[in-house]
Amino acid sequence: MFDIPKATHVAAYILWKNDGRMTQAKLLLLMYLAEKQFLLRYGERLTGDSLVSTESGPGLSSTYACFCSYNKYSNQWITKPNPHDLALNPSVEVRREDPLDTFDELSVADQGILDSVYESCGTVPLRELKEMLIHPVYCPEWTRSDEPSSPINIADLLRKNGITQEQTDATLKKLMESEDFLTATKDLQT
C-alpha cells in the first residue's frame, strides 16, 4: 500500500542531501533505486509503491503521480520551482546532526539505504543514470514496454537480482502479510 508521507520524506531527504533541489526525473530514479535496494536488503517495501517498467526505464507509479499533481501533504515538504525540478520547501528546517528528527517518517534503516543510493548515484548525471537503469546487468528486472507502463513483478526482481527461490518465496509471503495488515488497520481507521 502506497504510503504518501513516507514517499514524501524519502523524496525530501534525497533533495536535502542534494542541497535542496534536483530534477524530478533524477529524483524518481533515485527513489526507484532506494525502493529496490530496500526490498533486496530487508525483504520489505520502502514506500509501498508499485514498481513499473516504462519506455524510458524503471519507475514508481504512484510517486510519479504524487509529484506531478497537487498533493496537500507532499506540497508542505516539496515545491516545484519549474516544470522540471523539485525542491525542498525552504520552510523545512533540517538539523545536520539528526536529520531523522525532521524526516520522522524514516527509520535508521531507511536512512542507510537512502545514504547508500545517494552516495553511489546522487552525483551521476541524469543521462548516465538513465542509461545505467536500462542496462540488464544493473537493472535486470526492467523490460522495455510498448505500454506507458507495465508492472515489474517482485518475484522476478528478486530472482533476477540474485535472491534464491526460497528467499523469494519467504519475502513474497512477508510482503503479502504486511499488505494484509496495512489494509486491515486502514479499514479500522475509516
GROMACS .gro file of N, CA, C and O in nm, residues 36-151:
model
  464
   36LYS      N    1   1.413  -0.045  -0.457
   36LYS     CA    2   1.470  -0.174  -0.498
   36LYS      C    3   1.571  -0.224  -0.395
   36LYS      O    4   1.566  -0.340  -0.353
   37GLN      N    5   1.664  -0.137  -0.354
   37GLN     CA    6   1.767  -0.178  -0.259
   37GLN      C    7   1.708  -0.217  -0.123
   37GLN      O    8   1.753  -0.311  -0.059
   38PHE      N    9   1.605  -0.145  -0.082
   38PHE     CA   10   1.540  -0.177   0.046
   38PHE      C   11   1.474  -0.315   0.037
   38PHE      O   12   1.484  -0.396   0.130
   39LEU      N   13   1.410  -0.342  -0.074
   39LEU     CA   14   1.347  -0.471  -0.096
   39LEU      C   15   1.450  -0.584  -0.098
   39LEU      O   16   1.430  -0.689  -0.036
   40LEU      N   17   1.561  -0.562  -0.167
   40LEU     CA   18   1.665  -0.665  -0.174
   40LEU      C   19   1.733  -0.687  -0.039
   40LEU      O   20   1.763  -0.801  -0.003
   41ARG      N   21   1.757  -0.582   0.036
   41ARG     CA   22   1.828  -0.596   0.162
   41ARG      C   23   1.739  -0.644   0.276
   41ARG      O   24   1.778  -0.730   0.355
   42TYR      N   25   1.617  -0.589   0.285
   42TYR     CA   26   1.533  -0.618   0.401
   42TYR      C   27   1.410  -0.703   0.370
   42TYR      O   28   1.338  -0.743   0.462
   43GLY      N   29   1.382  -0.726   0.243
   43GLY     CA   30   1.264  -0.804   0.207
   43GLY      C   31   1.135  -0.730   0.240
   43GLY      O   32   1.031  -0.792   0.262
   44GLU      N   33   1.142  -0.598   0.244
   44GLU     CA   34   1.026  -0.514   0.276
   44GLU      C   35   1.021  -0.398   0.177
   44GLU      O   36   1.119  -0.368   0.110
   45ARG      N   37   0.906  -0.332   0.175
   45ARG     CA   38   0.889  -0.216   0.088
   45ARG      C   39   0.928  -0.089   0.163
   45ARG      O   40   0.907  -0.078   0.283
   46LEU      N   41   0.985   0.005   0.091
   46LEU     CA   42   1.023   0.133   0.149
   46LEU      C   43   0.903   0.227   0.151
   46LEU      O   44   0.866   0.279   0.256
   47THR      N   45   0.840   0.246   0.035
   47THR     CA   46   0.725   0.336   0.026
   47THR      C   47   0.595   0.263  -0.005
   47THR      O   48   0.488   0.323   0.000
   48GLY      N   49   0.605   0.137  -0.042
   48GLY     CA   50   0.486   0.061  -0.079
   48GLY      C   51   0.438   0.089  -0.220
   48GLY      O   52   0.331   0.042  -0.260
   49ASP      N   53   0.514   0.164  -0.296
   49ASP     CA   54   0.472   0.200  -0.431
   49ASP      C   55   0.488   0.081  -0.526
   49ASP      O   56   0.565  -0.011  -0.502
   50SER      N   57   0.414   0.088  -0.636
   50SER     CA   58   0.422  -0.014  -0.741
   50SER      C   59   0.542   0.015  -0.830
   50SER      O   60   0.559   0.127  -0.879
   51LEU      N   61   0.623  -0.088  -0.852
   51LEU     CA   62   0.738  -0.076  -0.941
   51LEU      C   63   0.691  -0.102  -1.083
   51LEU      O   64   0.617  -0.197  -1.108
   52VAL      N   65   0.734  -0.016  -1.175
   52VAL     CA   66   0.690  -0.030  -1.314
   52VAL      C   67   0.806  -0.014  -1.411
   52VAL      O   68   0.907   0.051  -1.381
   53SER      N   69   0.789  -0.076  -1.527
   53SER     CA   70   0.878  -0.053  -1.641
   53SER      C   71   0.809   0.045  -1.733
   53SER      O   72   0.692   0.027  -1.765
   54THR      N   73   0.881   0.147  -1.772
   54THR     CA   74   0.830   0.241  -1.872
   54THR      C   75   0.926   0.236  -1.991
   54THR      O   76   1.034   0.175  -1.982
   55GLU      N   77   0.889   0.302  -2.096
   55GLU     CA   78   0.975   0.303  -2.215
   55GLU      C   79   1.114   0.357  -2.181
   55GLU      O   80   1.215   0.310  -2.233
   56SER      N   81   1.121   0.454  -2.091
   56SER     CA   82   1.249   0.518  -2.060
   56SER      C   83   1.324   0.455  -1.942
   56SER      O   84   1.435   0.496  -1.913
   57GLY      N   85   1.263   0.357  -1.875
   57GLY     CA   86   1.332   0.292  -1.764
   57GLY      C   87   1.237   0.254  -1.653
   57GLY      O   88   1.116   0.269  -1.665
   58PRO      N   89   1.292   0.207  -1.540
   58PRO     CA   90   1.207   0.167  -1.428
   58PRO      C   91   1.157   0.289  -1.351
   58PRO      O   92   1.218   0.396  -1.356
   59GLY      N   93   1.047   0.270  -1.278
   59GLY     CA   94   0.993   0.381  -1.201
   59GLY      C   95   0.897   0.336  -1.093
   59GLY      O   96   0.872   0.217  -1.075
   60LEU      N   97   0.845   0.435  -1.023
   60LEU     CA   98   0.746   0.415  -0.917
   60LEU      C   99   0.619   0.486  -0.961
   60LEU      O  100   0.618   0.608  -0.976
   61SER      N  101   0.511   0.412  -0.980
   61SER     CA  102   0.392   0.471  -1.044
   61SER      C  103   0.321   0.575  -0.959
   61SER      O  104   0.291   0.684  -1.007
   62SER      N  105   0.293   0.547  -0.833
   62SER     CA  106   0.218   0.642  -0.751
   62SER      C  107   0.303   0.763  -0.712
   62SER      O  108   0.251   0.874  -0.701
   63THR      N  109   0.432   0.741  -0.691
   63THR     CA  110   0.521   0.852  -0.658
   63THR      C  111   0.524   0.952  -0.773
   63THR      O  112   0.516   1.073  -0.752
   64TYR      N  113   0.534   0.902  -0.894
   64TYR     CA  114   0.532   0.988  -1.011
   64TYR      C  115   0.405   1.073  -1.014
   64TYR      O  116   0.409   1.194  -1.028
   65ALA      N  117   0.291   1.006  -0.996
   65ALA     CA  118   0.163   1.077  -0.997
   65ALA      C  119   0.154   1.178  -0.883
   65ALA      O  120   0.102   1.289  -0.901
   66CYS      N  121   0.207   1.141  -0.767
   66CYS     CA  122   0.202   1.228  -0.648
   66CYS      C  123   0.277   1.360  -0.673
   66CYS      O  124   0.228   1.466  -0.636
   67PHE      N  125   0.393   1.354  -0.738
   67PHE     CA  126   0.473   1.474  -0.758
   67PHE      C  127   0.437   1.548  -0.886
   67PHE      O  128   0.483   1.660  -0.906
   68CYS      N  129   0.356   1.487  -0.971
   68CYS     CA  130   0.313   1.556  -1.094
   68CYS      C  131   0.182   1.631  -1.074
   68CYS      O  132   0.139   1.704  -1.160
   69SER      N  133   0.117   1.608  -0.963
   69SER     CA  134  -0.010   1.676  -0.938
   69SER      C  135  -0.009   1.731  -0.796
   69SER      O  136   0.083   1.707  -0.720
   70TYR      N  137  -0.113   1.802  -0.760
   70TYR     CA  138  -0.121   1.861  -0.627
   70TYR      C  139  -0.149   1.752  -0.523
   70TYR      O  140  -0.236   1.669  -0.540
   71ASN      N  141  -0.070   1.753  -0.418
   71ASN     CA  142  -0.093   1.665  -0.304
   71ASN      C  143  -0.069   1.749  -0.179
   71ASN      O  144   0.042   1.798  -0.159
   72LYS      N  145  -0.171   1.763  -0.098
   72LYS     CA  146  -0.165   1.852   0.019
   72LYS      C  147  -0.045   1.821   0.109
   72LYS      O  148   0.027   1.910   0.151
   73TYR      N  149  -0.023   1.691   0.139
   73TYR     CA  150   0.086   1.655   0.229
   73TYR      C  151   0.222   1.683   0.164
   73TYR      O  152   0.307   1.750   0.222
   74SER      N  153   0.241   1.632   0.043
   74SER     CA  154   0.371   1.647  -0.025
   74SER      C  155   0.406   1.792  -0.048
   74SER      O  156   0.524   1.830  -0.038
   75ASN      N  157   0.308   1.874  -0.079
   75ASN     CA  158   0.335   2.014  -0.109
   75ASN      C  159   0.380   2.094   0.012
   75ASN      O  160   0.435   2.203  -0.003
   76GLN      N  161   0.361   2.042   0.133
   76GLN     CA  162   0.415   2.107   0.252
   76GLN      C  163   0.566   2.087   0.260
   76GLN      O  164   0.636   2.165   0.325
   77TRP      N  165   0.616   1.984   0.196
   77TRP     CA  166   0.756   1.947   0.203
   77TRP      C  167   0.835   1.980   0.077
   77TRP      O  168   0.953   2.011   0.083
   78ILE      N  169   0.767   1.968  -0.037
   78ILE     CA  170   0.836   1.975  -0.166
   78ILE      C  171   0.766   2.076  -0.256
   78ILE      O  172   0.643   2.077  -0.265
   79THR      N  173   0.846   2.161  -0.320
   79THR     CA  174   0.792   2.258  -0.413
   79THR      C  175   0.839   2.225  -0.555
   79THR      O  176   0.934   2.147  -0.573
   80LYS      N  177   0.774   2.286  -0.650
   80LYS     CA  178   0.810   2.265  -0.792
   80LYS      C  179   0.846   2.402  -0.850
   80LYS      O  180   0.760   2.472  -0.903
   81PRO      N  181   0.974   2.443  -0.838
   81PRO     CA  182   1.014   2.577  -0.882
   81PRO      C  183   1.003   2.599  -1.033
   81PRO      O  184   0.996   2.713  -1.078
   82ASN      N  185   1.007   2.491  -1.109
   82ASN     CA  186   0.988   2.499  -1.254
   82ASN      C  187   0.934   2.364  -1.301
   82ASN      O  188   0.926   2.270  -1.221
   83PRO      N  189   0.898   2.350  -1.426
   83PRO     CA  190   0.836   2.225  -1.471
   83PRO      C  191   0.923   2.100  -1.460
   83PRO      O  192   0.872   1.988  -1.461
   84HIS      N  193   1.055   2.117  -1.446
   84HIS     CA  194   1.145   2.001  -1.446
   84HIS      C  195   1.207   1.967  -1.311
   84HIS      O  196   1.260   1.858  -1.294
   85ASP      N  197   1.203   2.060  -1.217
   85ASP     CA  198   1.273   2.041  -1.090
   85ASP      C  199   1.177   2.029  -0.973
   85ASP      O  200   1.065   2.079  -0.977
   86LEU      N  201   1.228   1.965  -0.868
   86LEU     CA  202   1.161   1.964  -0.739
   86LEU      C  203   1.260   2.019  -0.638
   86LEU      O  204   1.381   2.003  -0.654
   87ALA      N  205   1.208   2.083  -0.534
   87ALA     CA  206   1.295   2.142  -0.433
   87ALA      C  207   1.235   2.121  -0.295
   87ALA      O  208   1.113   2.112  -0.279
   88LEU      N  209   1.322   2.112  -0.197
   88LEU     CA  210   1.278   2.104  -0.059
   88LEU      C  211   1.219   2.240  -0.021
   88LEU      O  212   1.277   2.345  -0.051
   89ASN      N  213   1.101   2.238   0.036
   89ASN     CA  214   1.036   2.362   0.078
   89ASN      C  215   1.131   2.438   0.171
   89ASN      O  216   1.182   2.381   0.268
   90PRO      N  217   1.157   2.565   0.143
   90PRO     CA  218   1.251   2.643   0.226
   90PRO      C  219   1.210   2.650   0.374
   90PRO      O  220   1.293   2.675   0.460
   91SER      N  221   1.083   2.628   0.403
   91SER     CA  222   1.038   2.633   0.542
   91SER      C  223   1.078   2.507   0.621
   91SER      O  224   1.068   2.507   0.744
   92VAL      N  225   1.123   2.403   0.553
   92VAL     CA  226   1.165   2.280   0.621
   92VAL      C  227   1.307   2.300   0.674
   92VAL      O  228   1.401   2.323   0.598
   93GLU      N  229   1.319   2.292   0.805
   93GLU     CA  230   1.449   2.309   0.870
   93GLU      C  231   1.501   2.172   0.912
   93GLU      O  232   1.434   2.096   0.980
   94VAL      N  233   1.624   2.142   0.869
   94VAL     CA  234   1.685   2.011   0.895
   94VAL      C  235   1.811   2.031   0.979
   94VAL      O  236   1.899   2.110   0.942
   95ARG      N  237   1.819   1.960   1.090
   95ARG     CA  238   1.940   1.962   1.172
   95ARG      C  239   2.037   1.859   1.115
   95ARG      O  240   2.007   1.740   1.111
   96ARG      N  241   2.152   1.904   1.071
   96ARG     CA  242   2.251   1.814   1.010
   96ARG      C  243   2.289   1.698   1.102
   96ARG      O  244   2.313   1.587   1.055
   97GLU      N  245   2.296   1.724   1.232
   97GLU     CA  246   2.339   1.619   1.325
   97GLU      C  247   2.230   1.514   1.349
   97GLU      O  248   2.260   1.405   1.396
   98ASP      N  249   2.104   1.546   1.316
   98ASP     CA  250   1.996   1.449   1.333
   98ASP      C  251   1.884   1.473   1.232
   98ASP      O  252   1.776   1.520   1.267
   99PRO      N  253   1.909   1.441   1.105
   99PRO     CA  254   1.807   1.467   1.003
   99PRO      C  255   1.677   1.388   1.025
   99PRO      O  256   1.570   1.431   0.984
  100LEU      N  257   1.685   1.274   1.093
  100LEU     CA  258   1.565   1.195   1.116
  100LEU      C  259   1.469   1.262   1.214
  100LEU      O  260   1.352   1.225   1.222
  101ASP      N  261   1.517   1.362   1.284
  101ASP     CA  262   1.429   1.442   1.368
  101ASP      C  263   1.330   1.519   1.281
  101ASP      O  264   1.214   1.535   1.317
  102THR      N  265   1.376   1.563   1.166
  102THR     CA  266   1.289   1.633   1.069
  102THR      C  267   1.213   1.533   0.985
  102THR      O  268   1.091   1.542   0.971
  103PHE      N  269   1.286   1.437   0.928
  103PHE     CA  270   1.225   1.337   0.841
  103PHE      C  271   1.180   1.218   0.926
  103PHE      O  272   1.234   1.108   0.916
  104ASP      N  273   1.081   1.242   1.010
  104ASP     CA  274   1.043   1.144   1.113
  104ASP      C  275   0.964   1.024   1.061
  104ASP      O  276   0.934   0.932   1.137
  105GLU      N  277   0.931   1.022   0.933
  105GLU     CA  278   0.870   0.903   0.874
  105GLU      C  279   0.976   0.798   0.840
  105GLU      O  280   0.944   0.685   0.809
  106LEU      N  281   1.103   0.837   0.846
  106LEU     CA  282   1.213   0.748   0.807
  106LEU      C  283   1.275   0.681   0.929
  106LEU      O  284   1.290   0.742   1.034
  107SER      N  285   1.317   0.557   0.910
  107SER     CA  286   1.389   0.483   1.013
  107SER      C  287   1.539   0.493   0.985
  107SER      O  288   1.581   0.542   0.879
  108VAL      N  289   1.618   0.443   1.077
  108VAL     CA  290   1.763   0.439   1.058
  108VAL      C  291   1.796   0.350   0.937
  108VAL      O  292   1.885   0.383   0.857
  109ALA      N  293   1.724   0.239   0.921
  109ALA     CA  294   1.744   0.151   0.804
  109ALA      C  295   1.711   0.225   0.674
  109ALA      O  296   1.785   0.214   0.575
  110ASP      N  297   1.602   0.301   0.674
  110ASP     CA  298   1.565   0.380   0.556
  110ASP      C  299   1.679   0.478   0.522
  110ASP      O  300   1.720   0.489   0.406
  111GLN      N  301   1.726   0.548   0.625
  111GLN     CA  302   1.832   0.646   0.605
  111GLN      C  303   1.958   0.580   0.548
  111GLN      O  304   2.022   0.635   0.459
  112GLY      N  305   1.990   0.461   0.598
  112GLY     CA  306   2.109   0.390   0.548
  112GLY      C  307   2.098   0.359   0.400
  112GLY      O  308   2.194   0.378   0.324
  113ILE      N  309   1.982   0.312   0.357
  113ILE     CA  310   1.961   0.283   0.214
  113ILE      C  311   1.967   0.412   0.133
  113ILE      O  312   2.033   0.417   0.028
  114LEU      N  313   1.899   0.516   0.179
  114LEU     CA  314   1.898   0.643   0.106
  114LEU      C  315   2.039   0.702   0.095
  114LEU      O  316   2.078   0.751  -0.011
  115ASP      N  317   2.115   0.696   0.204
  115ASP     CA  318   2.253   0.746   0.200
  115ASP      C  319   2.337   0.665   0.101
  115ASP      O  320   2.414   0.720   0.023
  116SER      N  321   2.320   0.533   0.102
  116SER     CA  322   2.394   0.446   0.011
  116SER      C  323   2.361   0.476  -0.134
  116SER      O  324   2.451   0.488  -0.219
  117VAL      N  325   2.232   0.488  -0.165
  117VAL     CA  326   2.190   0.518  -0.303
  117VAL      C  327   2.242   0.656  -0.344
  117VAL      O  328   2.295   0.673  -0.454
  118TYR      N  329   2.231   0.754  -0.254
  118TYR     CA  330   2.277   0.888  -0.290
  118TYR      C  331   2.430   0.889  -0.310
  118TYR      O  332   2.479   0.950  -0.405
  119GLU      N  333   2.503   0.822  -0.222
  119GLU     CA  334   2.649   0.820  -0.235
  119GLU      C  335   2.693   0.753  -0.365
  119GLU      O  336   2.789   0.797  -0.427
  120SER      N  337   2.622   0.647  -0.407
  120SER     CA  338   2.663   0.577  -0.528
  120SER      C  339   2.610   0.641  -0.657
  120SER      O  340   2.674   0.630  -0.761
  121CYS      N  341   2.494   0.708  -0.650
  121CYS     CA  342   2.432   0.757  -0.774
  121CYS      C  343   2.389   0.903  -0.771
  121CYS      O  344   2.348   0.956  -0.875
  122GLY      N  345   2.396   0.968  -0.658
  122GLY     CA  346   2.345   1.105  -0.646
  122GLY      C  347   2.416   1.207  -0.732
  122GLY      O  348   2.355   1.305  -0.775
  123THR      N  349   2.542   1.185  -0.761
  123THR     CA  350   2.616   1.280  -0.844
  123THR      C  351   2.629   1.234  -0.989
  123THR      O  352   2.689   1.304  -1.070
  124VAL      N  353   2.572   1.118  -1.020
  124VAL     CA  354   2.575   1.068  -1.158
  124VAL      C  355   2.482   1.156  -1.242
  124VAL      O  356   2.367   1.179  -1.204
  125PRO      N  357   2.529   1.206  -1.355
  125PRO     CA  358   2.442   1.287  -1.441
  125PRO      C  359   2.317   1.209  -1.483
  125PRO      O  360   2.322   1.086  -1.500
  126LEU      N  361   2.206   1.280  -1.500
  126LEU     CA  362   2.077   1.216  -1.530
  126LEU      C  363   2.086   1.124  -1.652
  126LEU      O  364   2.038   1.011  -1.646
  127ARG      N  365   2.144   1.170  -1.757
  127ARG     CA  366   2.153   1.087  -1.879
  127ARG      C  367   2.224   0.955  -1.852
  127ARG      O  368   2.181   0.848  -1.896
  128GLU      N  369   2.335   0.962  -1.779
  128GLU     CA  370   2.412   0.842  -1.745
  128GLU      C  371   2.332   0.751  -1.651
  128GLU      O  372   2.334   0.628  -1.665
  129LEU      N  373   2.261   0.810  -1.556
  129LEU     CA  374   2.178   0.732  -1.464
  129LEU      C  375   2.068   0.658  -1.540
  129LEU      O  376   2.041   0.541  -1.515
  130LYS      N  377   2.004   0.727  -1.635
  130LYS     CA  378   1.901   0.662  -1.716
  130LYS      C  379   1.959   0.544  -1.794
  130LYS      O  380   1.898   0.438  -1.800
  131GLU      N  381   2.076   0.563  -1.853
  131GLU     CA  382   2.141   0.454  -1.927
  131GLU      C  383   2.174   0.336  -1.836
  131GLU      O  384   2.158   0.220  -1.874
  132MET      N  385   2.220   0.368  -1.717
  132MET     CA  386   2.254   0.264  -1.620
  132MET      C  387   2.131   0.179  -1.585
  132MET      O  388   2.139   0.056  -1.577
  133LEU      N  389   2.017   0.247  -1.566
  133LEU     CA  390   1.898   0.176  -1.519
  133LEU      C  391   1.826   0.096  -1.627
  133LEU      O  392   1.733   0.021  -1.596
  134ILE      N  393   1.866   0.111  -1.752
  134ILE     CA  394   1.809   0.024  -1.855
  134ILE      C  395   1.908  -0.083  -1.898
  134ILE      O  396   1.881  -0.163  -1.986
  135HIS      N  397   2.022  -0.086  -1.831
  135HIS     CA  398   2.123  -0.189  -1.862
  135HIS      C  399   2.088  -0.317  -1.786
  135HIS      O  400   2.066  -0.314  -1.665
  136PRO      N  401   2.084  -0.431  -1.856
  136PRO     CA  402   2.042  -0.556  -1.792
  136PRO      C  403   2.133  -0.603  -1.678
  136PRO      O  404   2.087  -0.675  -1.590
  137VAL      N  405   2.257  -0.561  -1.676
  137VAL     CA  406   2.345  -0.601  -1.565
  137VAL      C  407   2.308  -0.526  -1.438
  137VAL      O  408   2.306  -0.582  -1.329
  138TYR      N  409   2.275  -0.398  -1.452
  138TYR     CA  410   2.245  -0.315  -1.336
  138TYR      C  411   2.099  -0.325  -1.293
  138TYR      O  412   2.067  -0.317  -1.176
  139CYS      N  413   2.011  -0.342  -1.390
  139CYS     CA  414   1.868  -0.342  -1.360
  139CYS      C  415   1.798  -0.452  -1.444
  139CYS      O  416   1.720  -0.421  -1.535
  140PRO      N  417   1.826  -0.578  -1.414
  140PRO     CA  418   1.775  -0.688  -1.497
  140PRO      C  419   1.623  -0.703  -1.494
  140PRO      O  420   1.565  -0.766  -1.583
  141GLU      N  421   1.556  -0.644  -1.397
  141GLU     CA  422   1.410  -0.655  -1.387
  141GLU      C  423   1.337  -0.566  -1.487
  141GLU      O  424   1.220  -0.585  -1.516
  142TRP      N  425   1.407  -0.465  -1.541
  142TRP     CA  426   1.344  -0.373  -1.634
  142TRP      C  427   1.331  -0.436  -1.773
  142TRP      O  428   1.425  -0.499  -1.822
  143THR      N  429   1.215  -0.419  -1.834
  143THR     CA  430   1.195  -0.459  -1.973
  143THR      C  431   1.128  -0.344  -2.045
  143THR      O  432   1.041  -0.277  -1.990
  144ARG      N  433   1.171  -0.321  -2.169
  144ARG     CA  434   1.110  -0.214  -2.249
  144ARG      C  435   0.963  -0.251  -2.272
  144ARG      O  436   0.931  -0.364  -2.304
  145SER      N  437   0.876  -0.154  -2.257
  145SER     CA  438   0.733  -0.178  -2.268
  145SER      C  439   0.673  -0.093  -2.380
  145SER      O  440   0.711   0.022  -2.396
  146ASP      N  441   0.580  -0.153  -2.454
  146ASP     CA  442   0.506  -0.076  -2.554
  146ASP      C  443   0.395   0.005  -2.488
  146ASP      O  444   0.344   0.100  -2.546
  147GLU      N  445   0.358  -0.034  -2.368
  147GLU     CA  446   0.257   0.037  -2.290
  147GLU      C  447   0.323   0.156  -2.221
  147GLU      O  448   0.445   0.159  -2.205
  148PRO      N  449   0.243   0.253  -2.175
  148PRO     CA  450   0.303   0.364  -2.098
  148PRO      C  451   0.381   0.312  -1.977
  148PRO      O  452   0.485   0.364  -1.943
  149SER      N  453   0.327   0.207  -1.913
  149SER     CA  454   0.400   0.141  -1.805
  149SER      C  455   0.343   0.001  -1.787
  149SER      O  456   0.227  -0.024  -1.815
  150SER      N  457   0.429  -0.089  -1.741
  150SER     CA  458   0.385  -0.224  -1.710
  150SER      C  459   0.448  -0.262  -1.576
  150SER      O  460   0.560  -0.221  -1.545
  151PRO      N  461   0.376  -0.341  -1.495
  151PRO     CA  462   0.427  -0.374  -1.361
  151PRO      C  463   0.555  -0.456  -1.366
  151PRO      O  464   0.572  -0.540  -1.455
   0.00000   0.00000   0.00000
